[in-house]
Coordinates of C-alpha atoms in Angstrom, one line a residue:
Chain A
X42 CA 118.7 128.3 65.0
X43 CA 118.2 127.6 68.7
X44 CA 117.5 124.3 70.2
X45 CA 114.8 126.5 72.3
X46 CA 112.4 126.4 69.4
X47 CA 112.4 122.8 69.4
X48 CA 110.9 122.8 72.7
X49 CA 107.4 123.2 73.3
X50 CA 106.3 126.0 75.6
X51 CA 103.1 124.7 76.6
X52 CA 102.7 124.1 80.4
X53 CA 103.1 120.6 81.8
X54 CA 99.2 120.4 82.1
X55 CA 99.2 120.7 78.3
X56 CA 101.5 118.2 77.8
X57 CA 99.9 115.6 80.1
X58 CA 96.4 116.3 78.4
X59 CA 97.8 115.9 74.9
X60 CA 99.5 112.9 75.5
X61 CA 96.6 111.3 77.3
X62 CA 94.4 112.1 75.0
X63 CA 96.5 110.9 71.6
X64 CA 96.6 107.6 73.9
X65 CA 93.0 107.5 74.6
X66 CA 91.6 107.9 71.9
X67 CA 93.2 105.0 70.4
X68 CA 92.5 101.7 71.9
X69 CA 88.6 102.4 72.4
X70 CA 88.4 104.0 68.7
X71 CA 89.6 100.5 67.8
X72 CA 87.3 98.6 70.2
X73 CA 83.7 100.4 69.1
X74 CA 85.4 100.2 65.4
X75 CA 86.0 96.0 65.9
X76 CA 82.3 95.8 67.9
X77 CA 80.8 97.3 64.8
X78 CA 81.9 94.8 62.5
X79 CA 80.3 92.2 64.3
X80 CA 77.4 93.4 66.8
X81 CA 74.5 94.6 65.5
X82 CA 73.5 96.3 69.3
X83 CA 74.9 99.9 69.7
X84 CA 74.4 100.1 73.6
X85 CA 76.7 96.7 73.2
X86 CA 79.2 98.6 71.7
X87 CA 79.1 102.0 73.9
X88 CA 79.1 99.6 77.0
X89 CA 82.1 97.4 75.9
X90 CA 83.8 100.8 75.0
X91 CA 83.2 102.5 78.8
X92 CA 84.5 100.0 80.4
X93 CA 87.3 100.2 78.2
X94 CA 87.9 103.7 79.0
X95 CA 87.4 102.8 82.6
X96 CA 89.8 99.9 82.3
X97 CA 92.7 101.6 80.9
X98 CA 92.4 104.9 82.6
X99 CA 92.6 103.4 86.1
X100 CA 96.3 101.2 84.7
X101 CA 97.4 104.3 82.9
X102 CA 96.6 107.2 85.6
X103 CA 96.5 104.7 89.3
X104 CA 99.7 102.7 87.7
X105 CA 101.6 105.8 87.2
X106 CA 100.8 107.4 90.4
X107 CA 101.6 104.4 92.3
X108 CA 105.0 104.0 90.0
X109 CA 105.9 107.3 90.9
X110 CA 105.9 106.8 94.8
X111 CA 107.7 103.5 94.1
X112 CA 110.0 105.4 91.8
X113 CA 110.3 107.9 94.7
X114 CA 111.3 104.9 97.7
X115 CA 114.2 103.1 95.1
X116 CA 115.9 106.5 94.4
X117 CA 116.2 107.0 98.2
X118 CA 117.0 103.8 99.2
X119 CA 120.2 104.2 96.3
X120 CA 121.1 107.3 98.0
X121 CA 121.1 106.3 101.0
X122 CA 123.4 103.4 99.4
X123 CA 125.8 105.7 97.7
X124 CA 126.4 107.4 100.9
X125 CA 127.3 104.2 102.6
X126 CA 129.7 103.1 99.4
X127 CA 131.3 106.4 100.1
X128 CA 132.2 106.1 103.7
X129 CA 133.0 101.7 103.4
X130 CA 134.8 101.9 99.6
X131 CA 135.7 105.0 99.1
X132 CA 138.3 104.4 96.9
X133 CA 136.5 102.5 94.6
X134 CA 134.1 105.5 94.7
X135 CA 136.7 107.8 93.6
X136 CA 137.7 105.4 90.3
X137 CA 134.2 105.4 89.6
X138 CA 134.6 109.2 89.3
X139 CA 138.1 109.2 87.8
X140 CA 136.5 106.8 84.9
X141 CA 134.0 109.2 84.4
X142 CA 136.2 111.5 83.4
X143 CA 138.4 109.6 81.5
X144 CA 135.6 108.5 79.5
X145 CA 134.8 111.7 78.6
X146 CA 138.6 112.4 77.0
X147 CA 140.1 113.9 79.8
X148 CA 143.9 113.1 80.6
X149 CA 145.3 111.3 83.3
X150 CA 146.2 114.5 85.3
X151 CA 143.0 116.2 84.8
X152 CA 141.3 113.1 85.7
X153 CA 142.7 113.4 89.1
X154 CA 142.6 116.4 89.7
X155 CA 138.8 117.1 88.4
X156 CA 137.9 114.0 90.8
X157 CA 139.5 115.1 94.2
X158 CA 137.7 118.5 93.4
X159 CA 134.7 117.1 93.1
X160 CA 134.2 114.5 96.0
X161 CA 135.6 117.3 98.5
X162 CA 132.0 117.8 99.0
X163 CA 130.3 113.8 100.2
X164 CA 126.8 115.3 99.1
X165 CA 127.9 117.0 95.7
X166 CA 130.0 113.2 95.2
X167 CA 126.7 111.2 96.1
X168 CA 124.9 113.3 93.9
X169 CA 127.4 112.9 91.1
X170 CA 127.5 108.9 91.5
X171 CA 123.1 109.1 91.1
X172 CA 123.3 110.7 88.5
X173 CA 126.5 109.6 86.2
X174 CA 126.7 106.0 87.7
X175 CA 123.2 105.3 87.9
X176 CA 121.5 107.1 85.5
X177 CA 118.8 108.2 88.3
X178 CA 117.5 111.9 88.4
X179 CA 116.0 113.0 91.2
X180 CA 112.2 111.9 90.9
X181 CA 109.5 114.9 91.7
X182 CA 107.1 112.4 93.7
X183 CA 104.5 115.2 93.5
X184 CA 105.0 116.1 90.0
X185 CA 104.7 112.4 88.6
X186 CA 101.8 111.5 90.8
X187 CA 99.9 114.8 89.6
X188 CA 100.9 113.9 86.2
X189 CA 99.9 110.4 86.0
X190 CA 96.4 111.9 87.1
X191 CA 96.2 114.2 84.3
X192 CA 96.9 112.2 82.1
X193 CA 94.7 109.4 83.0
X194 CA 91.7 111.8 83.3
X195 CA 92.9 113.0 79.7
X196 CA 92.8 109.3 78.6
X197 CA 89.1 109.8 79.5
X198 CA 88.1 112.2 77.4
X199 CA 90.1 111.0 74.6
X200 CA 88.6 107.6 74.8
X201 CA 84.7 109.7 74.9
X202 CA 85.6 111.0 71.5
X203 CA 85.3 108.2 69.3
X204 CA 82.8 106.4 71.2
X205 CA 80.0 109.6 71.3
X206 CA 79.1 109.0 67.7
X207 CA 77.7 105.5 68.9
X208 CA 75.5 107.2 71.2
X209 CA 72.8 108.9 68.5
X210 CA 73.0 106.0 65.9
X211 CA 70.9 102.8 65.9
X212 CA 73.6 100.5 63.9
X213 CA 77.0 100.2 64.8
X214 CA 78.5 100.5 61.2
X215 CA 76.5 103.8 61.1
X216 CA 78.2 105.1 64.2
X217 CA 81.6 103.7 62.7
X218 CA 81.5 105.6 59.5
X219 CA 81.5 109.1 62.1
X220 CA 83.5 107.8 64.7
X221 CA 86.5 107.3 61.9
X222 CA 86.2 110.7 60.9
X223 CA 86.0 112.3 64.2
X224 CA 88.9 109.9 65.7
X225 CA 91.5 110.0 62.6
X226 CA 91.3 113.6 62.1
X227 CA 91.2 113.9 66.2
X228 CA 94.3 111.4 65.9
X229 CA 96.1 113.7 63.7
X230 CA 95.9 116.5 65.6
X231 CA 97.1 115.0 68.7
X232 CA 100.0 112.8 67.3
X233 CA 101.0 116.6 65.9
X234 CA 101.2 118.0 69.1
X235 CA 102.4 115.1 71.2
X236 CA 105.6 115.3 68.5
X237 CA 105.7 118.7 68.6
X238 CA 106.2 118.4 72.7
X239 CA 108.5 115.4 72.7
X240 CA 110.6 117.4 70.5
X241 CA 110.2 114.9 66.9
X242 CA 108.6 116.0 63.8
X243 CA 105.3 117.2 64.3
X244 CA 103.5 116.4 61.1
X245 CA 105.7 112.8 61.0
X246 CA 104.3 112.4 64.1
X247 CA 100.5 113.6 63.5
X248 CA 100.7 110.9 60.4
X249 CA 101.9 107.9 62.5
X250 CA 99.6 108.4 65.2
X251 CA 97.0 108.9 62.7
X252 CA 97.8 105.3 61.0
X253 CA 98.4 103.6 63.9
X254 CA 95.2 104.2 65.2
X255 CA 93.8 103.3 61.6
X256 CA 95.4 99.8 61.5
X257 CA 94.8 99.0 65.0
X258 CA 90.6 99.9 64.2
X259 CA 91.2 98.0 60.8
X260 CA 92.5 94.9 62.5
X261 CA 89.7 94.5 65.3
X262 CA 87.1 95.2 62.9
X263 CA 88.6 92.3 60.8
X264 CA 89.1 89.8 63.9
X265 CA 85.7 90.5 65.5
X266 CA 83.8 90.4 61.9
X267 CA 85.9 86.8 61.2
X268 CA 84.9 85.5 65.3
X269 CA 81.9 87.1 65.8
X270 CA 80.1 88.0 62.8
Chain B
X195 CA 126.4 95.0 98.5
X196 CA 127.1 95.6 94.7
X197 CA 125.3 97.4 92.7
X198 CA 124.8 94.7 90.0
X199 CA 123.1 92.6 92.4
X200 CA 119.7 94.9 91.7
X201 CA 120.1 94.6 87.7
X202 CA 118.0 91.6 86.1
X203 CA 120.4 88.9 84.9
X204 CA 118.3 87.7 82.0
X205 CA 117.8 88.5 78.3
X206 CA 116.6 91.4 76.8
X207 CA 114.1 89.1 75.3
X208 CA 113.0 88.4 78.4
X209 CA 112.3 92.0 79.7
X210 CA 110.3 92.5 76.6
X211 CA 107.8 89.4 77.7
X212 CA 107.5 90.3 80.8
X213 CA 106.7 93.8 80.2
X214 CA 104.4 93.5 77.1
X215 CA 102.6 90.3 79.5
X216 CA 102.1 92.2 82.8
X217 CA 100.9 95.2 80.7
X218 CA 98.4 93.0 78.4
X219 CA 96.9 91.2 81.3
X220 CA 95.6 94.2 82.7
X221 CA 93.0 95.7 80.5
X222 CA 91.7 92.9 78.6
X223 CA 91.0 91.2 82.0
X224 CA 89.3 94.7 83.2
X225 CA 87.7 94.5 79.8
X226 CA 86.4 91.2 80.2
X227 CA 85.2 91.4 83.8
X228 CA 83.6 94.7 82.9
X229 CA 80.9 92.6 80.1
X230 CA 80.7 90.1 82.3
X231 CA 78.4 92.5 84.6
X232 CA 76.3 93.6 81.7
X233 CA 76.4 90.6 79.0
X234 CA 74.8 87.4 79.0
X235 CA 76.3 86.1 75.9
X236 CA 79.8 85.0 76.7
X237 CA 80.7 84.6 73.0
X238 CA 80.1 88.3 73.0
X239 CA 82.9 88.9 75.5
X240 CA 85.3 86.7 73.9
X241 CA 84.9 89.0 70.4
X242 CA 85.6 92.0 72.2
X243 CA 88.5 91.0 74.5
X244 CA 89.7 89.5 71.3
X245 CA 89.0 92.7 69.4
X246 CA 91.0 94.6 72.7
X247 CA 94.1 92.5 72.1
X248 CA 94.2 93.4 68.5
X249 CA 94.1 97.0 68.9
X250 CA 96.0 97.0 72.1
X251 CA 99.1 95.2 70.4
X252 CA 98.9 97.0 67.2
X253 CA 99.0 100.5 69.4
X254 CA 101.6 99.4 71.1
X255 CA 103.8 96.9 68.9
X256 CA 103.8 99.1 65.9
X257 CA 103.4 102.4 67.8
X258 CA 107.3 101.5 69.9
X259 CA 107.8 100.2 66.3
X260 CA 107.8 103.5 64.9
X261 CA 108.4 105.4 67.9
X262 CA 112.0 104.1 67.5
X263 CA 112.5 104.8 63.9
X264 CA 111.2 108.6 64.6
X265 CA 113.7 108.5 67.6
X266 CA 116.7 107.6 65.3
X267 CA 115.8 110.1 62.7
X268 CA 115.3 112.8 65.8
X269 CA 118.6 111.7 67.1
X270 CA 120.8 112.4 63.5
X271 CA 119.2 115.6 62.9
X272 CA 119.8 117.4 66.5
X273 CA 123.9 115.7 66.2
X274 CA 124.3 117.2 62.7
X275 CA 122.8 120.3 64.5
X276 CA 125.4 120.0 67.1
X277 CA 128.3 120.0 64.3
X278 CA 127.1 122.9 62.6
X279 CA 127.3 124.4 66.0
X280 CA 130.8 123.6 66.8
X281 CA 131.6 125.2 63.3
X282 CA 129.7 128.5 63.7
X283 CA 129.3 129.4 67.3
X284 CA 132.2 127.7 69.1
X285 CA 133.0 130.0 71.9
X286 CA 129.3 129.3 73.2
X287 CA 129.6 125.6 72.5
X288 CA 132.7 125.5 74.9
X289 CA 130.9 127.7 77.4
X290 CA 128.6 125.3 77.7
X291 CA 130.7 122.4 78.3
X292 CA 132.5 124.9 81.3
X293 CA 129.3 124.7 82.5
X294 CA 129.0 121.2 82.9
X295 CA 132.0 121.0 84.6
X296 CA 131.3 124.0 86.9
X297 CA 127.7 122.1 87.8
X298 CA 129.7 119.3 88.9
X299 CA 131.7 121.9 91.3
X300 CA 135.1 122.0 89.7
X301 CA 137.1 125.0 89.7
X302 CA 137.1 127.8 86.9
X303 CA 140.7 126.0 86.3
X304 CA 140.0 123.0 86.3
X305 CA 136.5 124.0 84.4
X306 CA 138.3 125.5 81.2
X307 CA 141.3 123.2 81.4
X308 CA 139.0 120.1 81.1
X309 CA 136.8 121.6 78.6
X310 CA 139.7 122.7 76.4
X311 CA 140.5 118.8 76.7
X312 CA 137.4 117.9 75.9
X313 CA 136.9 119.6 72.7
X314 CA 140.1 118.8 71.1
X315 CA 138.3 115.9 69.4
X316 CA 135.1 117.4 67.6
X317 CA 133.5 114.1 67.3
X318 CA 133.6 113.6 71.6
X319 CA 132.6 117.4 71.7
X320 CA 129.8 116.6 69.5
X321 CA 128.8 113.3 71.4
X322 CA 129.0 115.3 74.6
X323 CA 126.8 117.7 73.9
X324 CA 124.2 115.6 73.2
X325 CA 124.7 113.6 76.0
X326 CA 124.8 116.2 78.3
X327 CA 123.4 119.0 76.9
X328 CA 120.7 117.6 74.7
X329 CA 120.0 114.5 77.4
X330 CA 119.8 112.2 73.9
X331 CA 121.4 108.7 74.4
X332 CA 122.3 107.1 70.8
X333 CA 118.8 105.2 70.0
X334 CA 120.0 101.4 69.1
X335 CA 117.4 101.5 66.1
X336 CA 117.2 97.8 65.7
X337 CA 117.1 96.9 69.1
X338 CA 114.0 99.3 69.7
X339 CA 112.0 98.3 67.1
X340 CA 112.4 94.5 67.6
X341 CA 111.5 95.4 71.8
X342 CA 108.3 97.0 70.2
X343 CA 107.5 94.0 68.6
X344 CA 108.1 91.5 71.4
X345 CA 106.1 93.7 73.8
X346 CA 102.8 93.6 71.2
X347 CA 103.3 89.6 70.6
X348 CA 103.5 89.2 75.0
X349 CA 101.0 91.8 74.9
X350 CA 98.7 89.4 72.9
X351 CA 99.5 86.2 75.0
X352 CA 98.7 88.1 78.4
X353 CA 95.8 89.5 77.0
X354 CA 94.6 86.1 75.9
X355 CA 95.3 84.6 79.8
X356 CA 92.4 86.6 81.3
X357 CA 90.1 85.5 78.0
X358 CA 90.7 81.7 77.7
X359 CA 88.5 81.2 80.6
X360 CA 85.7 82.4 78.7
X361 CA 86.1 80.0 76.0
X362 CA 84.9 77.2 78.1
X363 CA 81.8 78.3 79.9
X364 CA 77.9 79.1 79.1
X365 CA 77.8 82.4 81.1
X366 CA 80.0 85.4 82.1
X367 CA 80.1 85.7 85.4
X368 CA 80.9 81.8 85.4
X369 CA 84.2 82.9 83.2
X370 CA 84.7 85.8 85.7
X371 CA 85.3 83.9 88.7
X372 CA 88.1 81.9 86.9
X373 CA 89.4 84.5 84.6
X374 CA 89.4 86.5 88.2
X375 CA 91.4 83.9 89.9
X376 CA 94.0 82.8 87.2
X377 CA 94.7 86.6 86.1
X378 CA 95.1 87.9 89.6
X379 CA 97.7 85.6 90.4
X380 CA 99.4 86.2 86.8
X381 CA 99.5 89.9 87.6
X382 CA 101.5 89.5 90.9
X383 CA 104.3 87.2 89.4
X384 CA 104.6 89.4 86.0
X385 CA 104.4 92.5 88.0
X386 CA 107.0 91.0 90.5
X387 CA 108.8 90.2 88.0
X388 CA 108.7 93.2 86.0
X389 CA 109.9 94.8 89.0
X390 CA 112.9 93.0 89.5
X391 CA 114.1 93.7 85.8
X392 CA 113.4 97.7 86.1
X393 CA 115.5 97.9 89.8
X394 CA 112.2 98.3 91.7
X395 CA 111.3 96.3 95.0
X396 CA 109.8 93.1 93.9
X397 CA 106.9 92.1 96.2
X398 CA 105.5 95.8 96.1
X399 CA 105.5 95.6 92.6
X400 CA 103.9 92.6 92.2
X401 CA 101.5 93.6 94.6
X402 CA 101.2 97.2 92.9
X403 CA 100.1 95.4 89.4
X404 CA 98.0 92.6 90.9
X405 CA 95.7 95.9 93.0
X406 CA 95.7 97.9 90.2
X407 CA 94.0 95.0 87.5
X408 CA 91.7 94.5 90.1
X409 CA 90.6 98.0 90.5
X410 CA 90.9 98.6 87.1
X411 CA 88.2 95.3 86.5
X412 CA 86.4 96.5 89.2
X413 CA 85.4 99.5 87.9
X414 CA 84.8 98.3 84.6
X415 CA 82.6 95.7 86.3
X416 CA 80.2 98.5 88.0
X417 CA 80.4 101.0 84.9
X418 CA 79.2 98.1 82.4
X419 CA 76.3 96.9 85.1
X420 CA 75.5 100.5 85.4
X421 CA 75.0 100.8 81.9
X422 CA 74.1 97.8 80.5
X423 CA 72.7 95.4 82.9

């Protein structure tokens, strides 16, 4: 078996849609769902639940653009500090690489060696010390801002889906008893393939999303019943 | 300049609650604002931001919750993977860590003559595969799920910061004005101070969180008048 076939070969739109949409359809599914436990109004309830959508798709898709250019600025400003570490401590620059490789298992000698190989080239070194030191990949400012986008638009339409049933139904609980259907099954199916593109178990995954969503609805129906009913 | 000067100095516990509050300030205040433009009945908008922060936490407290123990199961099943790998294919296992080495721009000596170092132990060969192969840090199980869990409880005492207001007036927008105020200014320091603990710069941060709760409430504000008023 190859690790290949754990990865999903959708495209990166696919993924941003899928896990937008498992996201969406959560919180607002629990919001009508809580609503209908203790307003008898449906437009209350479709109301409370757009702005909800509204609401969390602006954090979700604005917060991650704007954390991606931020995300963008730190990783340069490092760089640019690596490169002056280099030239003020180099030394100490070079440890940090020789520690690297100790820490993998290498011996003494190879350590050495494998380090003066690598920090012949400053931009290869710099790159090295991001990277290994850090922990910080080069951010794709374009690809993160795009993706935040998608996925807040994605939020969107997830967050429509359980609150559409509201819209032909005169009581709330009415509207409840289809929105449950529509949104667990609709839960399932996303959790699957948001597991299935992260790379865990797909129907592991379908299930928790799928029970999450349930105990998050059960527990503002139960709150708002107990406050407001 | 050291490095460490960037990284947050407090607890773990800490970075939980400041995380799980600038996060739960955010919709349940957009939330809020957003019946505020449609709903006379304050008691109304208490229900549903309370009904918010129960399915809010619940996604997010039990979803991490979860979300780690899937990650540690994910984890032991791609490392016994890796074993069986070391065992059937090995010559393509050690290729693979001569590539790593040759990324890093060693020499084809030094390249095999590290890797034959590396793999001496099979438990280090194994670890670095994942590591640098697979991408997959160890998951500290407990640590993960307990984070989960102190993100939803800050969730739910950020989310209530924005709502409290509402408690102790006759009319929405009368809550609004306060909730606005007291929220806003909430936002900035969590968001500066989430900042600070993640590495980012803190006043853009701050600033970042405090434009995007506002938006986020403003929308919600027009959508629900739109709608409902």
């Amino acid at each position: 078996m190859e690790h290949q076939e754990q990865h999903f070969t959708g495209s990166a739109l696919l993924r941003d849609i899928v896990i937008g949409m498992s996201d969406g359809l959560t919180v607002p599914f629990a919001l009508a769902a809580g609503l209908s436990g203790a307003v008898k109004d449906v437009n209350l309830i479709v109301v409370a639940g757009l702005a909800e959508i509204a609401a969390g798709s602006i954090a979700m898709g604005l917060g991650g653009y704007l954390a991606g250019k931020t995300e963008v600025d730190h990783y340069e400003s490092e760089l640019r500090r690596e490169y002056a570490e280099i030239e003020t401590v180099p030394d100490r620059e070079r440890e940090e690489v020789e520690t690297f490789f100790a820490e993998l298992g290498l011996s003494r000698e190879l350590q050495v060696k494998a380090a003066a190989e690598l920090i012949a080239d400053k931009d290869r070194w710099a790159d090295f010390m991001m990277k290994y030191e850090l922990g910080l990949e080069k951010p794709d400012a374009r690809r993160a801002t795009k993706s935040a986008l998608n996925i807040g638009v994605s939020y969107i339409i997830g967050g429509l889906i359980p609150l559409i049933p509201y819209f032909f139904v005169n009581e709330g609980l009415e509207g409840l008893k289809i929105s449950a259907a529509v949104t667990i099954a609709c839960l399932f199916v996303f959790g699957y393939a948001k597991s299935r593109i992260t790379g865990l178990e797909p129907l592991r995954g379908g299930l928790r999303v799928a029970v999450i969503g349930t105990i998050a609805a059960g527990c503002a129906f139960g709150i708002a019943r107990l406050i407001g009913g």
